Amino acid sequence: MLDVKTAFLLWATEAGTLAMLLAVVWLRARGEKHYLMFALGFAAHAAGIVLVTFRGQIPDFVSIQVANFTALSAYGFWLSGVRYLDQRPPLSIAAIPSLMWLAGNLLPLVRETFAYRVALYDVAAATGYLMMAAVVTNARFSSDRHRKALIGIWLTQALLNLGFAVAVAINNPANFKEISISGLVGIAGIVGFVGSIAVLAKILMDRSADRLRMLALTDPLTGALNRRGLLDEFETIRSRAGEAKRNVALLVFDLDRFKKINDSHGHQAGNAVLTSFTQSCRSLMPSNACFGRSGGEEFAALLDVTSMHDAVLVAEAIRRTIADKPIAFGGQIIRTTASIGIATLPAAEADFDRLMSGADRALYKAKARGRNRTAVLTGEKVLCVPSSTPQAIDEQADRQVAALRRLQTVASSQQDLYRS
């Protein structure tokens, strides 16, 4: 059987290797701070354990006080890593486990007694596990199953550490060799530790896969869905609309005279216009809608509606907002307008290509009638929505806002029903 020193060195080697691997991953993705925190945690844990193994060969202050403080600081880094993984900032309480070690060693009885130092370390480590479990309880990352697995592992680790602390405090051994259950507790601890690493690795792999999928489905400039993303969302929206006996509407947007904006103000200004347009559309869309960039200055939106009238209200609200909202860029004021084509079909008959073809026909009509207007395909006819007179603008805007709010309420209730 391995002696304690050899076991510590093996464990430190494994932790150090993990730290280096995670550090390399972080260097390739600097924005993913959880990799850095996990790397620092394993590095601190490895460094602390290595210092403990040199007890008797280096000053006791280093092999006891510095070593255990360093090893316990790992829990603070891991806790911060979990917070970053959940896209939240670190907590100041992350330092509690290592601070518990400092506070406990202010007592001479603890500082000068091996058993009490071991018990203090395990209580501090248990606190670290409990804190991580508590953070995961309120987390939003990954699946509920994976989060529950982490919570279960860390609660078990905490109970093991607390039980070990009580046993050591009662038996009062003079060194590690006199701790009869250290081997069993160590094996259980390693199994739990490896288990938590495996679950975290699965979470990180799933997260990377989701990110790659999102990159494949979104437009890098605007963050809106690309055509492939719209196609994927179409099936979800059609299914939801079918269950509610509603229609699927496709809105196609084209920024008027966009080439002139690029030629007059430059491509950076054009990009700013595209980004601003995307933000405006998203802010005005019902929550059950999806919005994407189909190419160049063309965009599209999918939503489930009760009637064509609902889709027209959304389109007109967007068209009017774009026309009334100049964009400031590089000391320039850029004005733009949008033409919109709309097609709807009952969910049971909805086909993406058919909707796109119909919406394109309507868009062509809107362009031909002078741009900055909305056109709808009704049956085989394309009709342009009349532009409001100046006197009717305020009244119509109020009606559109009220209607959009009703749409938002209906969309939210539909999503709740769909999820249940």
CSV table of C-alpha atoms in Angstrom, one decimal:
chain,number,residue,atom,x,y,z
A,1,MET,CA,0.0,0.0,0.0
A,2,LEU,CA,1.3,3.5,-0.8
A,3,ASP,CA,2.5,5.6,2.0
A,4,VAL,CA,0.9,9.0,2.7
A,5,LYS,CA,3.8,11.0,1.1
A,6,THR,CA,3.7,9.0,-2.1
A,7,ALA,CA,-0.1,9.3,-2.3
A,8,PHE,CA,0.1,13.1,-1.8
A,9,LEU,CA,2.7,13.4,-4.5
A,10,LEU,CA,0.7,11.4,-7.0
A,11,TRP,CA,-2.4,13.5,-6.2
A,12,ALA,CA,-0.4,16.7,-6.6
A,13,THR,CA,0.9,15.5,-10.0
A,14,GLU,CA,-2.6,14.8,-11.2
A,15,ALA,CA,-3.9,18.2,-10.0
A,16,GLY,CA,-0.9,19.9,-11.5
A,17,THR,CA,-1.5,18.2,-14.9
A,18,LEU,CA,-5.1,19.3,-14.8
A,19,ALA,CA,-4.0,22.9,-14.0
A,20,MET,CA,-1.7,23.0,-17.0
A,21,LEU,CA,-4.3,21.5,-19.4
A,22,LEU,CA,-6.9,24.1,-18.2
A,23,ALA,CA,-4.4,26.9,-18.5
A,24,VAL,CA,-3.7,26.0,-22.1
A,25,VAL,CA,-7.4,25.9,-22.9
A,26,TRP,CA,-7.8,29.4,-21.3
A,27,LEU,CA,-4.9,30.8,-23.3
A,28,ARG,CA,-6.8,29.8,-26.4
A,29,ALA,CA,-10.0,31.3,-25.1
A,30,ARG,CA,-9.2,34.2,-22.9
A,31,GLY,CA,-12.8,35.2,-22.5
A,32,GLU,CA,-13.7,31.9,-20.8
A,33,LYS,CA,-12.6,32.9,-17.3
A,34,HIS,CA,-13.9,29.8,-15.7
A,35,TYR,CA,-11.0,27.8,-17.3
A,36,LEU,CA,-8.5,30.2,-15.6
A,37,MET,CA,-10.2,29.9,-12.2
A,38,PHE,CA,-10.3,26.1,-12.4
A,39,ALA,CA,-6.7,26.0,-13.5
A,40,LEU,CA,-5.6,28.3,-10.6
A,41,GLY,CA,-7.6,26.1,-8.2
A,42,PHE,CA,-5.9,22.9,-9.3
A,43,ALA,CA,-2.5,24.7,-9.3
A,44,ALA,CA,-3.0,26.0,-5.7
A,45,HIS,CA,-4.2,22.6,-4.6
A,46,ALA,CA,-1.2,20.8,-6.1
A,47,ALA,CA,1.3,23.4,-4.7
A,48,GLY,CA,-0.2,23.1,-1.2
A,49,ILE,CA,0.0,19.3,-1.3
A,50,VAL,CA,3.6,19.3,-2.5
A,51,LEU,CA,4.6,21.6,0.3
A,52,VAL,CA,2.9,19.3,2.8
A,53,THR,CA,4.9,16.3,1.5
A,54,PHE,CA,8.1,18.1,2.3
A,55,ARG,CA,7.3,18.3,6.0
A,56,GLY,CA,10.6,17.9,7.9
A,57,GLN,CA,12.7,19.0,4.9
A,58,ILE,CA,11.5,22.6,4.8
A,59,PRO,CA,10.5,25.0,7.6
A,60,ASP,CA,7.4,23.9,9.5
A,61,PHE,CA,5.8,27.3,8.8
A,62,VAL,CA,6.0,26.6,5.1
A,63,SER,CA,5.0,22.9,5.2
A,64,ILE,CA,2.1,23.6,7.6
A,65,GLN,CA,0.8,27.1,7.5
A,66,VAL,CA,1.6,28.1,3.9
A,67,ALA,CA,0.9,24.7,2.5
A,68,ASN,CA,-2.6,24.3,4.0
A,69,PHE,CA,-3.6,27.9,3.3
A,70,THR,CA,-2.5,27.5,-0.3
A,71,ALA,CA,-4.4,24.2,-0.7
A,72,LEU,CA,-7.6,25.7,0.8
A,73,SER,CA,-7.4,28.7,-1.5
A,74,ALA,CA,-8.2,26.3,-4.3
A,75,TYR,CA,-11.8,26.2,-3.1
A,76,GLY,CA,-12.0,30.0,-3.6
A,77,PHE,CA,-10.8,29.6,-7.2
A,78,TRP,CA,-13.1,26.7,-7.9
A,79,LEU,CA,-16.0,28.6,-6.5
A,80,SER,CA,-15.2,31.6,-8.7
A,81,GLY,CA,-14.9,29.2,-11.6
A,82,VAL,CA,-18.4,27.9,-11.0
A,83,ARG,CA,-19.7,31.5,-10.8
A,84,TYR,CA,-18.0,32.5,-14.1
A,85,LEU,CA,-19.4,29.3,-15.7
A,86,ASP,CA,-22.8,30.6,-14.7
A,87,GLN,CA,-21.9,34.0,-16.2
A,88,ARG,CA,-21.9,35.7,-12.8
A,89,PRO,CA,-19.1,37.6,-11.0
A,90,PRO,CA,-17.1,35.9,-8.2
A,91,LEU,CA,-18.2,36.3,-4.6
A,92,SER,CA,-16.1,37.9,-1.9
A,93,ILE,CA,-16.9,35.0,0.4
A,94,ALA,CA,-14.9,32.7,-1.9
A,95,ALA,CA,-11.9,33.2,0.4
A,96,ILE,CA,-13.7,31.8,3.5
A,97,PRO,CA,-12.1,28.3,3.5
A,98,SER,CA,-8.5,29.7,3.5
A,99,LEU,CA,-9.5,32.4,6.0
A,100,MET,CA,-10.9,29.8,8.3
A,101,TRP,CA,-7.5,28.2,8.3
A,102,LEU,CA,-5.8,31.5,9.3
A,103,ALA,CA,-8.4,32.2,12.0
A,104,GLY,CA,-8.2,28.7,13.5
A,105,ASN,CA,-4.4,28.9,13.7
A,106,LEU,CA,-4.6,32.0,15.8
A,107,LEU,CA,-5.5,29.6,18.7
A,108,PRO,CA,-2.3,28.1,20.1
A,109,LEU,CA,-4.1,24.7,20.9
A,110,VAL,CA,-5.0,24.3,17.2
A,111,ARG,CA,-1.8,25.6,15.9
A,112,GLU,CA,0.4,23.3,18.0
A,113,THR,CA,-1.8,20.1,17.7
A,114,PHE,CA,-1.6,17.9,14.6
A,115,ALA,CA,-5.1,16.4,15.1
A,116,TYR,CA,-6.8,19.8,15.5
A,117,ARG,CA,-5.0,21.2,12.5
A,118,VAL,CA,-6.2,18.2,10.4
A,119,ALA,CA,-9.7,18.7,11.7
A,120,LEU,CA,-9.6,22.4,11.0
A,121,TYR,CA,-8.4,21.8,7.4
A,122,ASP,CA,-11.3,19.3,6.8
A,123,VAL,CA,-13.9,21.6,8.3
A,124,ALA,CA,-12.6,24.4,6.0
A,125,ALA,CA,-12.6,22.0,3.0
A,126,ALA,CA,-16.2,20.9,3.9
A,127,THR,CA,-17.2,24.6,3.9
A,128,GLY,CA,-15.7,25.0,0.5
A,129,TYR,CA,-17.7,22.1,-0.9
A,130,LEU,CA,-20.9,23.3,0.7
A,131,MET,CA,-20.4,26.8,-0.7
A,132,MET,CA,-19.9,25.3,-4.2
A,133,ALA,CA,-23.0,23.1,-3.9
A,134,ALA,CA,-25.0,26.2,-2.7
A,135,VAL,CA,-23.8,28.2,-5.8
A,136,VAL,CA,-24.8,25.4,-8.2
A,137,THR,CA,-28.2,25.2,-6.5
A,138,ASN,CA,-29.0,28.6,-7.9
A,139,ALA,CA,-27.1,28.2,-11.1
A,140,ARG,CA,-28.5,28.3,-14.7
A,141,PHE,CA,-25.7,26.5,-16.6
A,142,SER,CA,-26.0,23.1,-18.2
A,143,SER,CA,-28.9,20.7,-17.5
A,144,ASP,CA,-30.7,20.2,-14.2
A,145,ARG,CA,-29.4,16.6,-14.2
A,146,HIS,CA,-25.7,17.7,-14.3
A,147,ARG,CA,-26.2,20.3,-11.7
A,148,LYS,CA,-27.8,17.8,-9.3
A,149,ALA,CA,-24.9,15.4,-9.9
A,150,LEU,CA,-22.5,18.1,-8.9
A,151,ILE,CA,-24.5,19.1,-5.8
A,152,GLY,CA,-24.7,15.4,-4.8
A,153,ILE,CA,-21.0,14.9,-5.2
A,154,TRP,CA,-20.0,18.0,-3.3
A,155,LEU,CA,-22.5,17.4,-0.5
A,156,THR,CA,-21.1,13.9,-0.1
A,157,GLN,CA,-17.5,15.3,-0.1
A,158,ALA,CA,-18.5,17.8,2.6
A,159,LEU,CA,-20.0,15.1,4.8
A,160,LEU,CA,-16.9,13.0,4.4
A,161,ASN,CA,-14.7,15.8,5.4
A,162,LEU,CA,-16.8,16.7,8.4
A,163,GLY,CA,-16.9,13.1,9.5
A,164,PHE,CA,-13.2,12.8,9.1
A,165,ALA,CA,-12.7,16.0,11.1
A,166,VAL,CA,-14.8,14.7,14.0
A,167,ALA,CA,-13.0,11.3,14.0
A,168,VAL,CA,-9.5,12.9,14.0
A,169,ALA,CA,-10.5,15.4,16.8
A,170,ILE,CA,-11.8,12.5,19.0
A,171,ASN,CA,-8.9,10.1,18.4
A,172,ASN,CA,-6.2,12.8,18.5
A,173,PRO,CA,-3.5,11.0,16.4
A,174,ALA,CA,0.0,12.4,16.4
A,175,ASN,CA,0.6,12.0,12.6
A,176,PHE,CA,-1.0,10.6,9.5
A,177,LYS,CA,0.2,7.1,10.1
A,178,GLU,CA,-1.9,6.9,13.2
A,179,ILE,CA,-5.1,7.8,11.4
A,180,SER,CA,-6.7,4.4,10.8
A,181,ILE,CA,-9.4,5.6,8.4
A,182,SER,CA,-7.3,7.9,6.3
A,183,GLY,CA,-6.9,5.4,3.5
A,184,LEU,CA,-10.7,4.8,3.1
A,185,VAL,CA,-11.5,8.5,3.4
A,186,GLY,CA,-8.8,9.3,0.9
A,187,ILE,CA,-10.1,6.8,-1.6
A,188,ALA,CA,-13.7,8.1,-1.2
A,189,GLY,CA,-12.4,11.6,-1.6
A,190,ILE,CA,-10.5,10.8,-4.8
A,191,VAL,CA,-13.6,9.0,-6.2
A,192,GLY,CA,-15.7,12.1,-5.5
A,193,PHE,CA,-13.1,14.4,-6.8
A,194,VAL,CA,-12.7,12.5,-10.0
A,195,GLY,CA,-16.5,12.3,-10.3
A,196,SER,CA,-16.9,16.1,-10.0
A,197,ILE,CA,-14.2,16.6,-12.6
A,198,ALA,CA,-16.0,14.2,-15.0
A,199,VAL,CA,-19.3,16.0,-14.6
A,200,LEU,CA,-17.7,19.4,-15.0
A,201,ALA,CA,-15.8,18.1,-18.1
A,202,LYS,CA,-19.2,17.0,-19.6
A,203,ILE,CA,-20.7,20.4,-18.8
A,204,LEU,CA,-17.8,22.2,-20.5
A,205,MET,CA,-18.0,19.9,-23.5
A,206,ASP,CA,-21.7,20.4,-23.8
A,207,ARG,CA,-21.2,24.2,-23.4
A,208,SER,CA,-18.5,24.2,-26.2
A,209,ALA,CA,-20.8,22.2,-28.5
A,210,ASP,CA,-23.7,24.6,-27.8
A,211,ARG,CA,-21.4,27.5,-28.6
A,212,LEU,CA,-20.2,25.9,-31.8
A,213,ARG,CA,-23.8,25.3,-32.8
A,214,MET,CA,-24.7,28.9,-32.1
A,215,LEU,CA,-21.8,30.1,-34.2
A,216,ALA,CA,-23.1,27.9,-37.0
A,217,LEU,CA,-26.6,29.3,-36.7
A,218,THR,CA,-25.9,33.0,-36.1
A,219,ASP,CA,-24.7,36.0,-38.1
A,220,PRO,CA,-21.3,37.1,-36.7
A,221,LEU,CA,-21.9,40.8,-37.3
A,222,THR,CA,-25.4,41.3,-35.9
A,223,GLY,CA,-25.8,38.3,-33.7
A,224,ALA,CA,-29.1,37.5,-35.4
A,225,LEU,CA,-29.9,34.1,-36.7
A,226,ASN,CA,-28.6,33.2,-40.2
A,227,ARG,CA,-30.7,31.4,-42.7
A,228,ARG,CA,-29.9,28.0,-41.3
A,229,GLY,CA,-30.8,29.2,-37.8
A,230,LEU,CA,-34.2,30.5,-39.1
A,231,LEU,CA,-34.9,27.1,-40.7
A,232,ASP,CA,-34.2,25.4,-37.4
A,233,GLU,CA,-36.5,27.8,-35.5
A,234,PHE,CA,-39.2,27.5,-38.2
A,235,GLU,CA,-40.0,23.9,-37.0
A,236,THR,CA,-40.4,25.0,-33.4
A,237,ILE,CA,-42.6,27.9,-34.3
A,238,ARG,CA,-44.7,25.8,-36.7
A,239,SER,CA,-45.2,23.2,-34.0
A,240,ARG,CA,-46.2,25.7,-31.4
A,241,ALA,CA,-48.6,27.5,-33.8
A,242,GLY,CA,-50.1,24.2,-34.8
A,243,GLU,CA,-50.9,23.3,-31.2
A,244,ALA,CA,-52.6,26.6,-30.7
A,245,LYS,CA,-54.4,26.5,-34.1
A,246,ARG,CA,-52.6,29.7,-35.2
A,247,ASN,CA,-50.8,30.8,-38.3
A,248,VAL,CA,-47.1,31.2,-39.1
A,249,ALA,CA,-46.1,34.5,-40.5
A,250,LEU,CA,-42.8,35.3,-42.3
A,251,LEU,CA,-41.7,38.9,-42.5
A,252,VAL,CA,-38.9,39.9,-44.9
A,253,PHE,CA,-37.1,43.2,-44.4
A,254,ASP,CA,-34.9,45.0,-46.9
A,255,LEU,CA,-33.0,48.2,-45.9
A,256,ASP,CA,-33.8,50.8,-48.6
A,257,ARG,CA,-30.9,52.2,-50.6
A,258,PHE,CA,-28.4,50.4,-48.4
A,259,LYS,CA,-25.7,50.5,-51.1
A,260,LYS,CA,-25.9,54.3,-51.1
A,261,ILE,CA,-25.2,54.3,-47.4
A,262,ASN,CA,-22.1,52.2,-47.8
A,263,ASP,CA,-20.9,54.3,-50.7
A,264,SER,CA,-21.6,57.6,-48.9
A,265,HIS,CA,-20.6,56.8,-45.4
A,266,GLY,CA,-18.3,53.7,-45.6
A,267,HIS,CA,-18.7,50.1,-44.8
A,268,GLN,CA,-18.2,50.6,-41.1
A,269,ALA,CA,-21.2,52.9,-41.1
A,270,GLY,CA,-23.1,50.3,-43.0
A,271,ASN,CA,-22.3,47.7,-40.4
A,272,ALA,CA,-23.5,50.1,-37.7
A,273,VAL,CA,-26.8,50.5,-39.6
A,274,LEU,CA,-27.2,46.7,-39.8
A,275,THR,CA,-26.5,46.3,-36.1
A,276,SER,CA,-28.8,49.1,-35.1
A,277,PHE,CA,-31.6,47.7,-37.3
A,278,THR,CA,-31.2,44.3,-35.6
A,279,GLN,CA,-31.4,45.8,-32.1
A,280,SER,CA,-34.5,47.7,-33.0
A,281,CYS,CA,-36.2,44.7,-34.5
A,282,ARG,CA,-35.5,42.5,-31.5
A,283,SER,CA,-36.8,45.1,-29.1
A,284,LEU,CA,-40.1,45.3,-31.0
A,285,MET,CA,-40.6,41.6,-31.7
A,286,PRO,CA,-43.0,39.5,-29.6
A,287,SER,CA,-41.1,37.1,-27.3
A,288,ASN,CA,-42.3,34.1,-29.4
A,289,ALA,CA,-40.7,35.5,-32.6
A,290,CYS,CA,-37.3,34.7,-34.1
A,291,PHE,CA,-35.3,37.2,-36.1
A,292,GLY,CA,-32.5,36.6,-38.6
A,293,ARG,CA,-30.3,38.0,-41.3
A,294,SER,CA,-30.9,36.2,-44.5
A,295,GLY,CA,-28.0,38.0,-46.4
A,296,GLY,CA,-26.6,41.4,-47.1
A,297,GLU,CA,-29.2,44.0,-46.0
A,298,GLU,CA,-32.0,41.5,-46.0
A,299,PHE,CA,-33.5,40.2,-42.8
A,300,ALA,CA,-36.4,37.9,-41.9
A,301,ALA,CA,-38.6,37.2,-38.9
A,302,LEU,CA,-40.8,34.2,-38.0
A,303,LEU,CA,-43.7,34.4,-35.6
A,304,ASP,CA,-47.0,32.7,-34.9
A,305,VAL,CA,-50.0,34.9,-35.2
A,306,THR,CA,-53.8,34.8,-35.0
A,307,SER,CA,-54.2,36.6,-38.3
A,308,MET,CA,-52.3,38.7,-40.9
A,309,HIS,CA,-53.3,41.8,-39.0
A,310,ASP,CA,-51.0,40.8,-36.1
A,311,ALA,CA,-48.1,40.5,-38.4
A,312,VAL,CA,-48.8,43.8,-40.1
A,313,LEU,CA,-48.9,45.5,-36.7
A,314,VAL,CA,-45.4,44.2,-35.9
A,315,ALA,CA,-44.1,45.1,-39.3
A,316,GLU,CA,-45.5,48.7,-39.2
A,317,ALA,CA,-44.2,49.3,-35.7
A,318,ILE,CA,-40.7,48.3,-36.9
A,319,ARG,CA,-40.9,50.2,-40.2
A,320,ARG,CA,-42.0,53.4,-38.4
A,321,THR,CA,-39.4,53.1,-35.7
A,322,ILE,CA,-36.6,52.6,-38.3
A,323,ALA,CA,-37.8,55.6,-40.3
A,324,ASP,CA,-38.0,57.9,-37.2
A,325,LYS,CA,-34.7,56.7,-35.6
A,326,PRO,CA,-31.6,58.3,-37.2
A,327,ILE,CA,-28.3,56.5,-36.5
A,328,ALA,CA,-25.3,58.5,-35.2
A,329,PHE,CA,-21.9,57.1,-36.4
A,330,GLY,CA,-18.6,58.9,-36.5
A,331,GLY,CA,-20.1,62.3,-36.2
A,332,GLN,CA,-22.5,61.6,-39.0
A,333,ILE,CA,-26.3,61.2,-38.9
A,334,ILE,CA,-27.5,58.4,-41.0
A,335,ARG,CA,-31.2,58.0,-41.9
A,336,THR,CA,-32.6,54.8,-43.3
A,337,THR,CA,-35.9,53.1,-44.1
A,338,ALA,CA,-37.1,49.6,-44.6
A,339,SER,CA,-39.4,47.9,-46.9
A,340,ILE,CA,-41.3,44.8,-45.6
A,341,GLY,CA,-43.0,41.9,-47.2
A,342,ILE,CA,-45.3,39.6,-45.3
A,343,ALA,CA,-46.8,36.1,-46.0
A,344,THR,CA,-48.8,33.9,-43.7
A,345,LEU,CA,-50.0,30.3,-43.8
A,346,PRO,CA,-52.0,28.1,-41.4
A,347,ALA,CA,-49.5,26.1,-39.3
A,348,ALA,CA,-50.7,22.8,-40.9
A,349,GLU,CA,-49.8,24.1,-44.4
A,350,ALA,CA,-46.8,26.2,-43.5
A,351,ASP,CA,-43.7,25.6,-45.6
A,352,PHE,CA,-40.6,27.8,-45.2
A,353,ASP,CA,-39.8,28.0,-48.9
A,354,ARG,CA,-43.4,28.8,-49.8
A,355,LEU,CA,-43.6,31.5,-47.1
A,356,MET,CA,-40.3,33.0,-48.2
A,357,SER,CA,-41.4,33.1,-51.9
A,358,GLY,CA,-44.6,34.8,-50.9
A,359,ALA,CA,-42.9,37.3,-48.6
A,360,ASP,CA,-40.4,38.1,-51.4
A,361,ARG,CA,-43.3,38.8,-53.8
A,362,ALA,CA,-44.7,41.2,-51.3
A,363,LEU,CA,-41.4,42.8,-50.6
A,364,TYR,CA,-40.9,43.4,-54.4
A,365,LYS,CA,-44.3,45.1,-54.4
A,366,ALA,CA,-43.3,47.3,-51.5
A,367,LYS,CA,-40.1,48.4,-53.3
A,368,ALA,CA,-42.0,49.1,-56.5
A,369,ARG,CA,-44.5,51.3,-54.7
A,370,GLY,CA,-41.8,53.6,-53.5
A,371,ARG,CA,-40.0,51.8,-50.6
A,372,ASN,CA,-40.5,52.5,-46.8
A,373,ARG,CA,-43.8,50.6,-46.8
A,374,THR,CA,-45.2,47.2,-45.9
A,375,ALA,CA,-46.9,44.8,-48.4
A,376,VAL,CA,-48.7,41.6,-47.7
A,377,LEU,CA,-49.5,38.6,-49.8
A,378,THR,CA,-53.2,37.7,-49.4
A,379,GLY,CA,-54.1,34.7,-51.6
A,380,GLU,CA,-52.7,35.5,-55.0
A,381,LYS,CA,-52.8,39.2,-54.5
A,382,VAL,CA,-50.2,41.5,-53.0
A,383,LEU,CA,-51.6,44.6,-51.2
A,384,CYS,CA,-49.6,47.5,-49.8
A,385,VAL,CA,-50.5,48.8,-46.3
A,386,PRO,CA,-51.5,52.4,-46.6
A,387,SER,CA,-49.1,54.9,-45.0
A,388,SER,CA,-50.6,57.0,-42.3
A,389,THR,CA,-51.3,60.7,-42.7
A,390,PRO,CA,-49.4,62.9,-40.4
A,391,GLN,CA,-52.6,63.6,-38.4
A,392,ALA,CA,-53.2,59.8,-37.8
A,393,ILE,CA,-49.6,58.9,-36.8
A,394,ASP,CA,-49.9,59.4,-33.1
A,395,GLU,CA,-53.2,57.6,-32.8
A,396,GLN,CA,-52.0,54.7,-34.9
A,397,ALA,CA,-48.8,54.5,-32.9
A,398,ASP,CA,-50.8,54.2,-29.7
A,399,ARG,CA,-52.9,51.4,-31.2
A,400,GLN,CA,-49.8,49.6,-32.4
A,401,VAL,CA,-48.1,49.8,-29.0
A,402,ALA,CA,-51.3,48.4,-27.3
A,403,ALA,CA,-51.6,45.7,-29.9
A,404,LEU,CA,-47.9,44.7,-29.5
A,405,ARG,CA,-48.4,44.4,-25.8
A,406,ARG,CA,-51.3,42.1,-26.4
A,407,LEU,CA,-49.1,40.1,-28.7
A,408,GLN,CA,-46.4,39.9,-26.1
A,409,THR,CA,-48.9,38.6,-23.5
A,410,VAL,CA,-50.3,36.0,-25.9
A,411,ALA,CA,-46.8,34.9,-26.9
A,412,SER,CA,-45.7,34.4,-23.3
A,413,SER,CA,-48.8,32.4,-22.5
A,414,GLN,CA,-48.3,30.3,-25.6
A,415,GLN,CA,-44.7,29.6,-24.6
A,416,ASP,CA,-45.7,28.6,-21.1
A,417,LEU,CA,-48.3,26.2,-22.5
A,418,TYR,CA,-45.8,24.8,-25.0
A,419,ARG,CA,-43.2,24.2,-22.3
A,420,SER,CA,-45.7,22.5,-20.0
